[in-house]
């Protein structure tokens, strides 16, 4: 299987053999066939900076040869549960390449559904400039994804983590969106720690807050347990952030502005979140269902 060497260098595999070894190793580690194939392909593309077309050409031609330790080390790390995005330092979200580190959550495909819902909600006024707030921005995924599809929008990206904010700022620059973004430090759940002058400042708020109940964290998938606890732990009932988000929306949103939040924990917990937002001040605008057909988000419009 390996192309051994007599000069002491690491043995190598042909490009196709490397792909097959990765795919088979990921399946043994519990990945489904399609997930293993995609991850093996993405890893080799990342490793050699290959486009999709160049990857296909390498599969046909066998070059470049891949050092076997790069395969075994990757599979070992994935076997430990280290997220793929942390190993390669980036993740794809809504068609964007975002730099990620263990200081932030890995952007997930299911969160793209919240972005899609906001875009649909605002489809009728595409030319209207909007200033939005991404609350607890992390890598900047939600806010930057929205800006990428709404060229007249601007955003404030707010987080309590300085390392997360540095990463969000980097991603804004990487995507050519820095001129439409303001980076803000603040603790959304401590009113005295929010920046001043934000009252009625926004036409939209998006948030993916921590919503895992504390006692549920040990049972999370191994990959998730590598992610920052601050971004996961939603308190004893998984609902700690939501009353504060509802209060902030009342204070920060202009009339007609939207509130879009990611939720989790099942229908009963989602219903409790919905009940925290005042029907006197907000019109419910819909639910968001993720790719697994689970309730994943809620939307409102400020009256």
PDB file of C-alpha atoms in Angstrom:
ATOM      1  CA  UNK A   1       0.000   0.000   0.000  1.00  0.00           C
ATOM      2  CA  UNK A   2       2.742   2.448   0.875  1.00  0.00           C
ATOM      3  CA  UNK A   3       5.540   3.704  -1.328  1.00  0.00           C
ATOM      4  CA  UNK A   4       8.424   3.018   1.055  1.00  0.00           C
ATOM      5  CA  UNK A   5      11.741   4.868   0.899  1.00  0.00           C
ATOM      6  CA  UNK A   6      15.292   3.789   1.675  1.00  0.00           C
ATOM      7  CA  UNK A   7      16.467   7.291   2.616  1.00  0.00           C
ATOM      8  CA  UNK A   8      14.642   7.347   5.950  1.00  0.00           C
ATOM      9  CA  UNK A   9      11.859   9.610   4.813  1.00  0.00           C
ATOM     10  CA  UNK A  10       8.245   8.816   5.634  1.00  0.00           C
ATOM     11  CA  UNK A  11       6.478   6.372   3.332  1.00  0.00           C
ATOM     12  CA  UNK A  12       3.969   7.906   0.959  1.00  0.00           C
ATOM     13  CA  UNK A  13       0.681   6.934  -0.628  1.00  0.00           C
ATOM     14  CA  UNK A  14      -0.603   7.761  -4.059  1.00  0.00           C
ATOM     15  CA  UNK A  15      -3.240  10.462  -3.946  1.00  0.00           C
ATOM     16  CA  UNK A  16      -6.064   8.003  -4.577  1.00  0.00           C
ATOM     17  CA  UNK A  17      -4.719   5.553  -1.987  1.00  0.00           C
ATOM     18  CA  UNK A  18      -4.508   8.399   0.525  1.00  0.00           C
ATOM     19  CA  UNK A  19      -8.124   9.320  -0.161  1.00  0.00           C
ATOM     20  CA  UNK A  20      -9.211   5.696   0.255  1.00  0.00           C
ATOM     21  CA  UNK A  21      -7.251   5.325   3.505  1.00  0.00           C
ATOM     22  CA  UNK A  22      -8.852   8.474   4.890  1.00  0.00           C
ATOM     23  CA  UNK A  23     -12.331   7.448   3.854  1.00  0.00           C
ATOM     24  CA  UNK A  24     -12.001   3.942   5.280  1.00  0.00           C
ATOM     25  CA  UNK A  25     -10.486   5.225   8.520  1.00  0.00           C
ATOM     26  CA  UNK A  26     -13.291   7.726   9.007  1.00  0.00           C
ATOM     27  CA  UNK A  27     -15.918   5.035   8.412  1.00  0.00           C
ATOM     28  CA  UNK A  28     -14.215   2.862  11.038  1.00  0.00           C
ATOM     29  CA  UNK A  29     -14.387   5.857  13.385  1.00  0.00           C
ATOM     30  CA  UNK A  30     -18.159   5.940  12.985  1.00  0.00           C
ATOM     31  CA  UNK A  31     -18.746   8.386  10.135  1.00  0.00           C
ATOM     32  CA  UNK A  32     -21.380   7.623   7.537  1.00  0.00           C
ATOM     33  CA  UNK A  33     -20.194   6.865   4.021  1.00  0.00           C
ATOM     34  CA  UNK A  34     -21.118  10.242   2.524  1.00  0.00           C
ATOM     35  CA  UNK A  35     -19.690  12.172   5.478  1.00  0.00           C
ATOM     36  CA  UNK A  36     -16.448  10.166   5.348  1.00  0.00           C
ATOM     37  CA  UNK A  37     -16.092  10.751   1.608  1.00  0.00           C
ATOM     38  CA  UNK A  38     -16.687  14.490   1.944  1.00  0.00           C
ATOM     39  CA  UNK A  39     -14.289  14.853   4.858  1.00  0.00           C
ATOM     40  CA  UNK A  40     -11.531  12.872   3.138  1.00  0.00           C
ATOM     41  CA  UNK A  41     -11.929  15.051   0.055  1.00  0.00           C
ATOM     42  CA  UNK A  42     -11.961  18.320   2.014  1.00  0.00           C
ATOM     43  CA  UNK A  43      -8.883  17.320   4.007  1.00  0.00           C
ATOM     44  CA  UNK A  44      -6.829  16.570   0.895  1.00  0.00           C
ATOM     45  CA  UNK A  45      -8.062  19.712  -0.837  1.00  0.00           C
ATOM     46  CA  UNK A  46      -7.073  21.755   2.221  1.00  0.00           C
ATOM     47  CA  UNK A  47      -3.728  19.976   2.572  1.00  0.00           C
ATOM     48  CA  UNK A  48      -2.632  20.771  -0.975  1.00  0.00           C
ATOM     49  CA  UNK A  49      -4.734  23.837  -1.744  1.00  0.00           C
ATOM     50  CA  UNK A  50      -6.667  22.065  -4.478  1.00  0.00           C
ATOM     51  CA  UNK A  51      -9.787  23.222  -6.246  1.00  0.00           C
ATOM     52  CA  UNK A  52     -12.539  20.690  -6.896  1.00  0.00           C
ATOM     53  CA  UNK A  53     -11.240  20.224 -10.446  1.00  0.00           C
ATOM     54  CA  UNK A  54      -7.626  19.834  -9.311  1.00  0.00           C
ATOM     55  CA  UNK A  55      -8.752  17.230  -6.778  1.00  0.00           C
ATOM     56  CA  UNK A  56     -10.343  15.142  -9.543  1.00  0.00           C
ATOM     57  CA  UNK A  57      -7.196  15.429 -11.647  1.00  0.00           C
ATOM     58  CA  UNK A  58      -5.062  14.292  -8.692  1.00  0.00           C
ATOM     59  CA  UNK A  59      -7.369  11.311  -8.167  1.00  0.00           C
ATOM     60  CA  UNK A  60      -6.811  10.277 -11.784  1.00  0.00           C
ATOM     61  CA  UNK A  61      -3.094  10.954 -11.903  1.00  0.00           C
ATOM     62  CA  UNK A  62      -1.961   9.805  -8.455  1.00  0.00           C
ATOM     63  CA  UNK A  63       0.080  12.920  -7.693  1.00  0.00           C
ATOM     64  CA  UNK A  64       0.925  14.505  -5.363  1.00  0.00           C
ATOM     65  CA  UNK A  65       1.945  11.598  -3.178  1.00  0.00           C
ATOM     66  CA  UNK A  66       0.799  11.998   0.407  1.00  0.00           C
ATOM     67  CA  UNK A  67       3.096  11.243   3.393  1.00  0.00           C
ATOM     68  CA  UNK A  68       1.520   8.460   5.415  1.00  0.00           C
ATOM     69  CA  UNK A  69       2.013  10.270   8.786  1.00  0.00           C
ATOM     70  CA  UNK A  70      -0.299  13.043   7.581  1.00  0.00           C
ATOM     71  CA  UNK A  71      -2.999  10.420   7.133  1.00  0.00           C
ATOM     72  CA  UNK A  72      -2.451   8.529  10.377  1.00  0.00           C
ATOM     73  CA  UNK A  73      -2.141  11.680  12.504  1.00  0.00           C
ATOM     74  CA  UNK A  74      -5.361  13.087  11.059  1.00  0.00           C
ATOM     75  CA  UNK A  75      -7.275   9.862  11.645  1.00  0.00           C
ATOM     76  CA  UNK A  76      -5.916   9.615  15.182  1.00  0.00           C
ATOM     77  CA  UNK A  77      -7.080  13.150  15.992  1.00  0.00           C
ATOM     78  CA  UNK A  78     -10.500  12.517  14.492  1.00  0.00           C
ATOM     79  CA  UNK A  79     -10.724   9.317  16.499  1.00  0.00           C
ATOM     80  CA  UNK A  80     -10.208  11.388  19.644  1.00  0.00           C
ATOM     81  CA  UNK A  81     -13.145  13.528  18.572  1.00  0.00           C
ATOM     82  CA  UNK A  82     -11.251  16.708  17.691  1.00  0.00           C
ATOM     83  CA  UNK A  83     -13.545  18.568  15.269  1.00  0.00           C
ATOM     84  CA  UNK A  84     -12.450  18.573  11.648  1.00  0.00           C
ATOM     85  CA  UNK A  85     -12.716  22.364  11.525  1.00  0.00           C
ATOM     86  CA  UNK A  86     -10.259  22.738  14.406  1.00  0.00           C
ATOM     87  CA  UNK A  87      -7.740  20.481  12.687  1.00  0.00           C
ATOM     88  CA  UNK A  88      -7.755  22.428   9.427  1.00  0.00           C
ATOM     89  CA  UNK A  89      -8.498  25.830  10.986  1.00  0.00           C
ATOM     90  CA  UNK A  90     -11.523  26.662   8.887  1.00  0.00           C
ATOM     91  CA  UNK A  91     -15.130  25.757   8.204  1.00  0.00           C
ATOM     92  CA  UNK A  92     -17.592  26.399   5.421  1.00  0.00           C
ATOM     93  CA  UNK A  93     -20.796  28.200   6.345  1.00  0.00           C
ATOM     94  CA  UNK A  94     -23.430  29.401   3.890  1.00  0.00           C
ATOM     95  CA  UNK A  95     -20.895  29.254   1.086  1.00  0.00           C
ATOM     96  CA  UNK A  96     -18.298  31.251   3.050  1.00  0.00           C
ATOM     97  CA  UNK A  97     -14.894  30.031   4.216  1.00  0.00           C
ATOM     98  CA  UNK A  98     -14.467  31.039   7.863  1.00  0.00           C
ATOM     99  CA  UNK A  99     -11.354  30.719   9.981  1.00  0.00           C
ATOM    100  CA  UNK A 100     -12.177  28.882  13.215  1.00  0.00           C
ATOM    101  CA  UNK A 101     -10.223  27.952  16.334  1.00  0.00           C
ATOM    102  CA  UNK A 102     -11.129  26.130  19.568  1.00  0.00           C
ATOM    103  CA  UNK A 103     -12.056  29.563  20.992  1.00  0.00           C
ATOM    104  CA  UNK A 104     -15.366  29.522  19.076  1.00  0.00           C
ATOM    105  CA  UNK A 105     -18.121  27.109  18.149  1.00  0.00           C
ATOM    106  CA  UNK A 106     -17.771  25.348  14.832  1.00  0.00           C
ATOM    107  CA  UNK A 107     -20.390  26.875  12.484  1.00  0.00           C
ATOM    108  CA  UNK A 108     -22.913  24.191  11.600  1.00  0.00           C
ATOM    109  CA  UNK A 109     -25.052  23.587   8.575  1.00  0.00           C
ATOM    110  CA  UNK A 110     -28.224  23.564  10.661  1.00  0.00           C
ATOM    111  CA  UNK A 111     -27.552  27.183  11.634  1.00  0.00           C
ATOM    112  CA  UNK A 112     -27.702  28.081   7.940  1.00  0.00           C
ATOM    113  CA  UNK A 113     -31.446  27.514   8.196  1.00  0.00           C
ATOM    114  CA  UNK A 114     -31.723  30.528  10.510  1.00  0.00           C
ATOM    115  CA  UNK A 115     -29.874  32.666   7.949  1.00  0.00           C
ATOM    116  CA  UNK A 116     -32.205  31.433   5.205  1.00  0.00           C
ATOM    117  CA  UNK A 117     -35.238  32.305   7.335  1.00  0.00           C
ATOM    118  CA  UNK A 118     -34.012  35.866   7.932  1.00  0.00           C
ATOM    119  CA  UNK A 119     -33.333  36.337   4.225  1.00  0.00           C
ATOM    120  CA  UNK A 120     -36.841  35.116   3.409  1.00  0.00           C
ATOM    121  CA  UNK A 121     -38.357  37.386   6.063  1.00  0.00           C
ATOM    122  CA  UNK A 122     -36.654  40.439   4.551  1.00  0.00           C
ATOM    123  CA  UNK A 123     -37.095  39.491   0.898  1.00  0.00           C
ATOM    124  CA  UNK A 124     -39.665  42.216   0.219  1.00  0.00           C
ATOM    125  CA  UNK A 125     -37.356  45.132   1.065  1.00  0.00           C
ATOM    126  CA  UNK A 126     -34.017  44.175  -0.462  1.00  0.00           C
ATOM    127  CA  UNK A 127     -33.005  47.785  -1.073  1.00  0.00           C
ATOM    128  CA  UNK A 128     -33.637  48.883   2.488  1.00  0.00           C
ATOM    129  CA  UNK A 129     -30.420  49.516   4.449  1.00  0.00           C
ATOM    130  CA  UNK A 130     -30.457  47.627   7.741  1.00  0.00           C
ATOM    131  CA  UNK A 131     -28.118  47.736  10.687  1.00  0.00           C
ATOM    132  CA  UNK A 132     -28.120  44.417  12.541  1.00  0.00           C
ATOM    133  CA  UNK A 133     -26.595  42.956  15.697  1.00  0.00           C
ATOM    134  CA  UNK A 134     -25.032  39.493  15.855  1.00  0.00           C
ATOM    135  CA  UNK A 135     -25.291  38.744  19.561  1.00  0.00           C
ATOM    136  CA  UNK A 136     -22.538  36.413  20.810  1.00  0.00           C
ATOM    137  CA  UNK A 137     -21.007  36.367  17.361  1.00  0.00           C
ATOM    138  CA  UNK A 138     -18.200  33.829  17.855  1.00  0.00           C
ATOM    139  CA  UNK A 139     -16.580  33.431  14.438  1.00  0.00           C
ATOM    140  CA  UNK A 140     -19.037  35.958  12.978  1.00  0.00           C
ATOM    141  CA  UNK A 141     -20.849  33.254  11.009  1.00  0.00           C
ATOM    142  CA  UNK A 142     -24.449  34.483  11.256  1.00  0.00           C
ATOM    143  CA  UNK A 143     -23.801  38.183  10.785  1.00  0.00           C
ATOM    144  CA  UNK A 144     -21.279  37.770   7.983  1.00  0.00           C
ATOM    145  CA  UNK A 145     -23.480  35.283   6.133  1.00  0.00           C
ATOM    146  CA  UNK A 146     -26.321  37.801   6.165  1.00  0.00           C
ATOM    147  CA  UNK A 147     -24.084  40.631   4.977  1.00  0.00           C
ATOM    148  CA  UNK A 148     -22.824  38.448   2.132  1.00  0.00           C
ATOM    149  CA  UNK A 149     -26.380  38.277   0.743  1.00  0.00           C
ATOM    150  CA  UNK A 150     -27.590  41.761   1.691  1.00  0.00           C
ATOM    151  CA  UNK A 151     -25.116  44.330   0.271  1.00  0.00           C
ATOM    152  CA  UNK A 152     -26.913  47.300   1.856  1.00  0.00           C
ATOM    153  CA  UNK A 153     -26.761  45.892   5.380  1.00  0.00           C
ATOM    154  CA  UNK A 154     -24.194  46.640   8.072  1.00  0.00           C
ATOM    155  CA  UNK A 155     -23.586  44.742  11.299  1.00  0.00           C
ATOM    156  CA  UNK A 156     -22.257  45.007  14.811  1.00  0.00           C
ATOM    157  CA  UNK A 157     -20.580  41.771  15.907  1.00  0.00           C
ATOM    158  CA  UNK A 158     -20.702  41.533  19.698  1.00  0.00           C
ATOM    159  CA  UNK A 159     -19.086  39.000  22.014  1.00  0.00           C
ATOM    160  CA  UNK A 160     -17.704  38.785  25.536  1.00  0.00           C
ATOM    161  CA  UNK A 161     -14.648  36.845  24.308  1.00  0.00           C
ATOM    162  CA  UNK A 162     -11.766  38.952  22.998  1.00  0.00           C
ATOM    163  CA  UNK A 163     -10.336  35.967  21.137  1.00  0.00           C
ATOM    164  CA  UNK A 164     -13.678  35.399  19.427  1.00  0.00           C
ATOM    165  CA  UNK A 165     -13.857  39.057  18.419  1.00  0.00           C
ATOM    166  CA  UNK A 166     -10.369  38.938  16.928  1.00  0.00           C
ATOM    167  CA  UNK A 167     -11.449  35.929  14.909  1.00  0.00           C
ATOM    168  CA  UNK A 168     -14.697  37.585  13.773  1.00  0.00           C
ATOM    169  CA  UNK A 169     -12.732  40.670  12.692  1.00  0.00           C
ATOM    170  CA  UNK A 170     -10.294  38.456  10.777  1.00  0.00           C
ATOM    171  CA  UNK A 171     -13.165  36.699   9.007  1.00  0.00           C
ATOM    172  CA  UNK A 172     -14.771  40.020   8.085  1.00  0.00           C
ATOM    173  CA  UNK A 173     -11.483  41.104   6.496  1.00  0.00           C
ATOM    174  CA  UNK A 174     -11.007  37.746   4.793  1.00  0.00           C
ATOM    175  CA  UNK A 175     -14.446  38.036   3.184  1.00  0.00           C
ATOM    176  CA  UNK A 176     -14.078  41.673   2.186  1.00  0.00           C
ATOM    177  CA  UNK A 177     -16.808  42.755   4.611  1.00  0.00           C
ATOM    178  CA  UNK A 178     -14.747  44.680   7.169  1.00  0.00           C
ATOM    179  CA  UNK A 179     -15.987  48.042   5.897  1.00  0.00           C
ATOM    180  CA  UNK A 180     -19.560  47.103   6.835  1.00  0.00           C
ATOM    181  CA  UNK A 181     -18.784  45.644  10.256  1.00  0.00           C
ATOM    182  CA  UNK A 182     -18.172  47.066  13.699  1.00  0.00           C
ATOM    183  CA  UNK A 183     -16.565  44.845  16.345  1.00  0.00           C
ATOM    184  CA  UNK A 184     -17.995  45.356  19.848  1.00  0.00           C
ATOM    185  CA  UNK A 185     -16.981  43.852  23.165  1.00  0.00           C
ATOM    186  CA  UNK A 186     -19.781  43.361  25.652  1.00  0.00           C
ATOM    187  CA  UNK A 187     -21.493  40.843  27.875  1.00  0.00           C
ATOM    188  CA  UNK A 188     -25.039  40.525  26.571  1.00  0.00           C
ATOM    189  CA  UNK A 189     -26.102  38.945  29.843  1.00  0.00           C
ATOM    190  CA  UNK A 190     -24.726  41.689  32.108  1.00  0.00           C
ATOM    191  CA  UNK A 191     -26.491  44.976  31.282  1.00  0.00           C
ATOM    192  CA  UNK A 192     -23.767  47.152  32.762  1.00  0.00           C
ATOM    193  CA  UNK A 193     -21.202  45.532  30.452  1.00  0.00           C
ATOM    194  CA  UNK A 194     -22.925  46.445  27.186  1.00  0.00           C
ATOM    195  CA  UNK A 195     -21.571  49.294  25.068  1.00  0.00           C
ATOM    196  CA  UNK A 196     -23.393  52.589  25.515  1.00  0.00           C
ATOM    197  CA  UNK A 197     -25.665  54.183  22.935  1.00  0.00           C
ATOM    198  CA  UNK A 198     -27.305  51.041  21.578  1.00  0.00           C
ATOM    199  CA  UNK A 199     -30.949  51.855  22.428  1.00  0.00           C
ATOM    200  CA  UNK A 200     -33.220  51.446  19.378  1.00  0.00           C
ATOM    201  CA  UNK A 201     -30.086  51.139  17.248  1.00  0.00           C
ATOM    202  CA  UNK A 202     -30.896  48.020  15.218  1.00  0.00           C
ATOM    203  CA  UNK A 203     -33.128  46.778  12.434  1.00  0.00           C
ATOM    204  CA  UNK A 204     -32.426  43.157  13.302  1.00  0.00           C
ATOM    205  CA  UNK A 205     -30.868  40.904  15.943  1.00  0.00           C
ATOM    206  CA  UNK A 206     -29.560  37.387  15.332  1.00  0.00           C
ATOM    207  CA  UNK A 207     -28.258  35.105  18.055  1.00  0.00           C
ATOM    208  CA  UNK A 208     -27.103  31.538  18.522  1.00  0.00           C
ATOM    209  CA  UNK A 209     -26.857  31.549  22.330  1.00  0.00           C
ATOM    210  CA  UNK A 210     -25.701  28.708  24.588  1.00  0.00           C
ATOM    211  CA  UNK A 211     -28.754  26.465  25.004  1.00  0.00           C
ATOM    212  CA  UNK A 212     -27.486  23.120  26.299  1.00  0.00           C
ATOM    213  CA  UNK A 213     -28.654  22.350  29.842  1.00  0.00           C
ATOM    214  CA  UNK A 214     -25.685  21.981  32.186  1.00  0.00           C
ATOM    215  CA  UNK A 215     -26.499  18.385  33.085  1.00  0.00           C
ATOM    216  CA  UNK A 216     -26.735  17.432  29.395  1.00  0.00           C
ATOM    217  CA  UNK A 217     -23.194  18.526  28.534  1.00  0.00           C
ATOM    218  CA  UNK A 218     -21.446  15.262  29.577  1.00  0.00           C
ATOM    219  CA  UNK A 219     -23.725  13.366  27.171  1.00  0.00           C
ATOM    220  CA  UNK A 220     -22.881  15.507  24.147  1.00  0.00           C
ATOM    221  CA  UNK A 221     -21.150  13.959  21.159  1.00  0.00           C
ATOM    222  CA  UNK A 222     -17.361  13.741  21.652  1.00  0.00           C
ATOM    223  CA  UNK A 223     -16.711  16.390  18.989  1.00  0.00           C
ATOM    224  CA  UNK A 224     -18.979  18.930  20.691  1.00  0.00           C
ATOM    225  CA  UNK A 225     -17.192  18.506  24.016  1.00  0.00           C
ATOM    226  CA  UNK A 226     -14.048  19.991  22.436  1.00  0.00           C
ATOM    227  CA  UNK A 227     -15.902  23.258  21.865  1.00  0.00           C
ATOM    228  CA  UNK A 228     -15.876  26.198  24.331  1.00  0.00           C
ATOM    229  CA  UNK A 229     -18.113  25.565  27.338  1.00  0.00           C
ATOM    230  CA  UNK A 230     -19.040  29.256  27.476  1.00  0.00           C
ATOM    231  CA  UNK A 231     -20.753  28.900  24.102  1.00  0.00           C
ATOM    232  CA  UNK A 232     -22.590  25.694  25.054  1.00  0.00           C
ATOM    233  CA  UNK A 233     -23.787  25.910  28.661  1.00  0.00           C
ATOM    234  CA  UNK A 234     -27.252  27.462  28.862  1.00  0.00           C
ATOM    235  CA  UNK A 235     -27.651  26.923  32.594  1.00  0.00           C
ATOM    236  CA  UNK A 236     -29.661  24.388  34.552  1.00  0.00           C
ATOM    237  CA  UNK A 237     -32.581  24.368  32.105  1.00  0.00           C
ATOM    238  CA  UNK A 238     -30.763  25.478  28.953  1.00  0.00           C
ATOM    239  CA  UNK A 239     -32.813  28.682  28.914  1.00  0.00           C
ATOM    240  CA  UNK A 240     -30.631  31.130  30.828  1.00  0.00           C
ATOM    241  CA  UNK A 241     -29.811  33.439  27.862  1.00  0.00           C
ATOM    242  CA  UNK A 242     -33.313  33.858  26.475  1.00  0.00           C
ATOM    243  CA  UNK A 243     -35.000  36.222  28.965  1.00  0.00           C
ATOM    244  CA  UNK A 244     -32.077  38.594  28.517  1.00  0.00           C
ATOM    245  CA  UNK A 245     -32.261  38.314  24.725  1.00  0.00           C
ATOM    246  CA  UNK A 246     -35.982  39.137  24.859  1.00  0.00           C
ATOM    247  CA  UNK A 247     -35.289  42.174  27.050  1.00  0.00           C
ATOM    248  CA  UNK A 248     -32.494  43.330  24.754  1.00  0.00           C
ATOM    249  CA  UNK A 249     -34.747  43.015  21.725  1.00  0.00           C
ATOM    250  CA  UNK A 250     -37.299  45.303  23.367  1.00  0.00           C
ATOM    251  CA  UNK A 251     -34.578  47.842  24.103  1.00  0.00           C
ATOM    252  CA  UNK A 252     -32.461  47.639  20.950  1.00  0.00           C
ATOM    253  CA  UNK A 253     -34.821  46.972  18.040  1.00  0.00           C
ATOM    254  CA  UNK A 254     -36.509  49.655  16.001  1.00  0.00           C
ATOM    255  CA  UNK A 255     -40.155  49.141  14.955  1.00  0.00           C
ATOM    256  CA  UNK A 256     -40.260  46.626  12.109  1.00  0.00           C
ATOM    257  CA  UNK A 257     -36.955  45.076  13.124  1.00  0.00           C
ATOM    258  CA  UNK A 258     -36.558  41.301  13.354  1.00  0.00           C
ATOM    259  CA  UNK A 259     -35.373  39.006  16.125  1.00  0.00           C
ATOM    260  CA  UNK A 260     -34.014  35.609  15.044  1.00  0.00           C
ATOM    261  CA  UNK A 261     -32.685  33.164  17.637  1.00  0.00           C
ATOM    262  CA  UNK A 262     -31.444  29.618  17.467  1.00  0.00           C
ATOM    263  CA  UNK A 263     -33.033  27.243  19.963  1.00  0.00           C
ATOM    264  CA  UNK A 264     -32.694  23.626  21.007  1.00  0.00           C
ATOM    265  CA  UNK A 265     -33.737  21.062  23.557  1.00  0.00           C
ATOM    266  CA  UNK A 266     -37.031  19.890  22.120  1.00  0.00           C
ATOM    267  CA  UNK A 267     -40.539  21.301  21.615  1.00  0.00           C
ATOM    268  CA  UNK A 268     -41.286  21.989  25.290  1.00  0.00           C
ATOM    269  CA  UNK A 269     -38.144  24.057  25.771  1.00  0.00           C
ATOM    270  CA  UNK A 270     -38.716  25.877  22.488  1.00  0.00           C
ATOM    271  CA  UNK A 271     -42.274  26.715  23.584  1.00  0.00           C
ATOM    272  CA  UNK A 272     -40.906  28.239  26.777  1.00  0.00           C
ATOM    273  CA  UNK A 273     -38.543  30.419  24.751  1.00  0.00           C
ATOM    274  CA  UNK A 274     -41.428  31.586  22.594  1.00  0.00           C
ATOM    275  CA  UNK A 275     -43.354  32.537  25.725  1.00  0.00           C
ATOM    276  CA  UNK A 276     -40.540  34.819  26.892  1.00  0.00           C
ATOM    277  CA  UNK A 277     -41.036  37.293  24.032  1.00  0.00           C
ATOM    278  CA  UNK A 278     -43.862  39.780  24.598  1.00  0.00           C
ATOM    279  CA  UNK A 279     -46.735  39.408  22.094  1.00  0.00           C
ATOM    280  CA  UNK A 280     -47.650  42.995  22.920  1.00  0.00           C
ATOM    281  CA  UNK A 281     -44.370  44.232  21.443  1.00  0.00           C
ATOM    282  CA  UNK A 282     -43.540  41.503  18.931  1.00  0.00           C
ATOM    283  CA  UNK A 283     -45.376  39.671  16.187  1.00  0.00           C
ATOM    284  CA  UNK A 284     -44.350  36.036  15.891  1.00  0.00           C
ATOM    285  CA  UNK A 285     -42.904  35.490  12.412  1.00  0.00           C
ATOM    286  CA  UNK A 286     -42.280  31.764  12.281  1.00  0.00           C
ATOM    287  CA  UNK A 287     -40.313  28.681  13.264  1.00  0.00           C
ATOM    288  CA  UNK A 288     -37.119  27.372  11.701  1.00  0.00           C
ATOM    289  CA  UNK A 289     -36.717  23.634  11.139  1.00  0.00           C
ATOM    290  CA  UNK A 290     -33.235  22.217  10.622  1.00  0.00           C
ATOM    291  CA  UNK A 291     -32.085  19.560   8.163  1.00  0.00           C
ATOM    292  CA  UNK A 292     -32.956  16.851  10.687  1.00  0.00           C
ATOM    293  CA  UNK A 293     -36.538  18.223  10.928  1.00  0.00           C
ATOM    294  CA  UNK A 294     -35.986  19.505  14.467  1.00  0.00           C
ATOM    295  CA  UNK A 295     -37.122  22.923  15.666  1.00  0.00           C
ATOM    296  CA  UNK A 296     -33.966  25.028  15.442  1.00  0.00           C
ATOM    297  CA  UNK A 297     -35.006  28.685  15.462  1.00  0.00           C
ATOM    298  CA  UNK A 298     -37.704  31.280  16.147  1.00  0.00           C
ATOM    299  CA  UNK A 299     -38.385  34.631  14.503  1.00  0.00           C
ATOM    300  CA  UNK A 300     -40.307  37.746  15.494  1.00  0.00           C
ATOM    301  CA  UNK A 301     -40.890  41.241  14.120  1.00  0.00           C
ATOM    302  CA  UNK A 302     -40.962  44.286  16.388  1.00  0.00           C
ATOM    303  CA  UNK A 303     -44.336  46.033  16.291  1.00  0.00           C
TER     304      UNK A 303
END
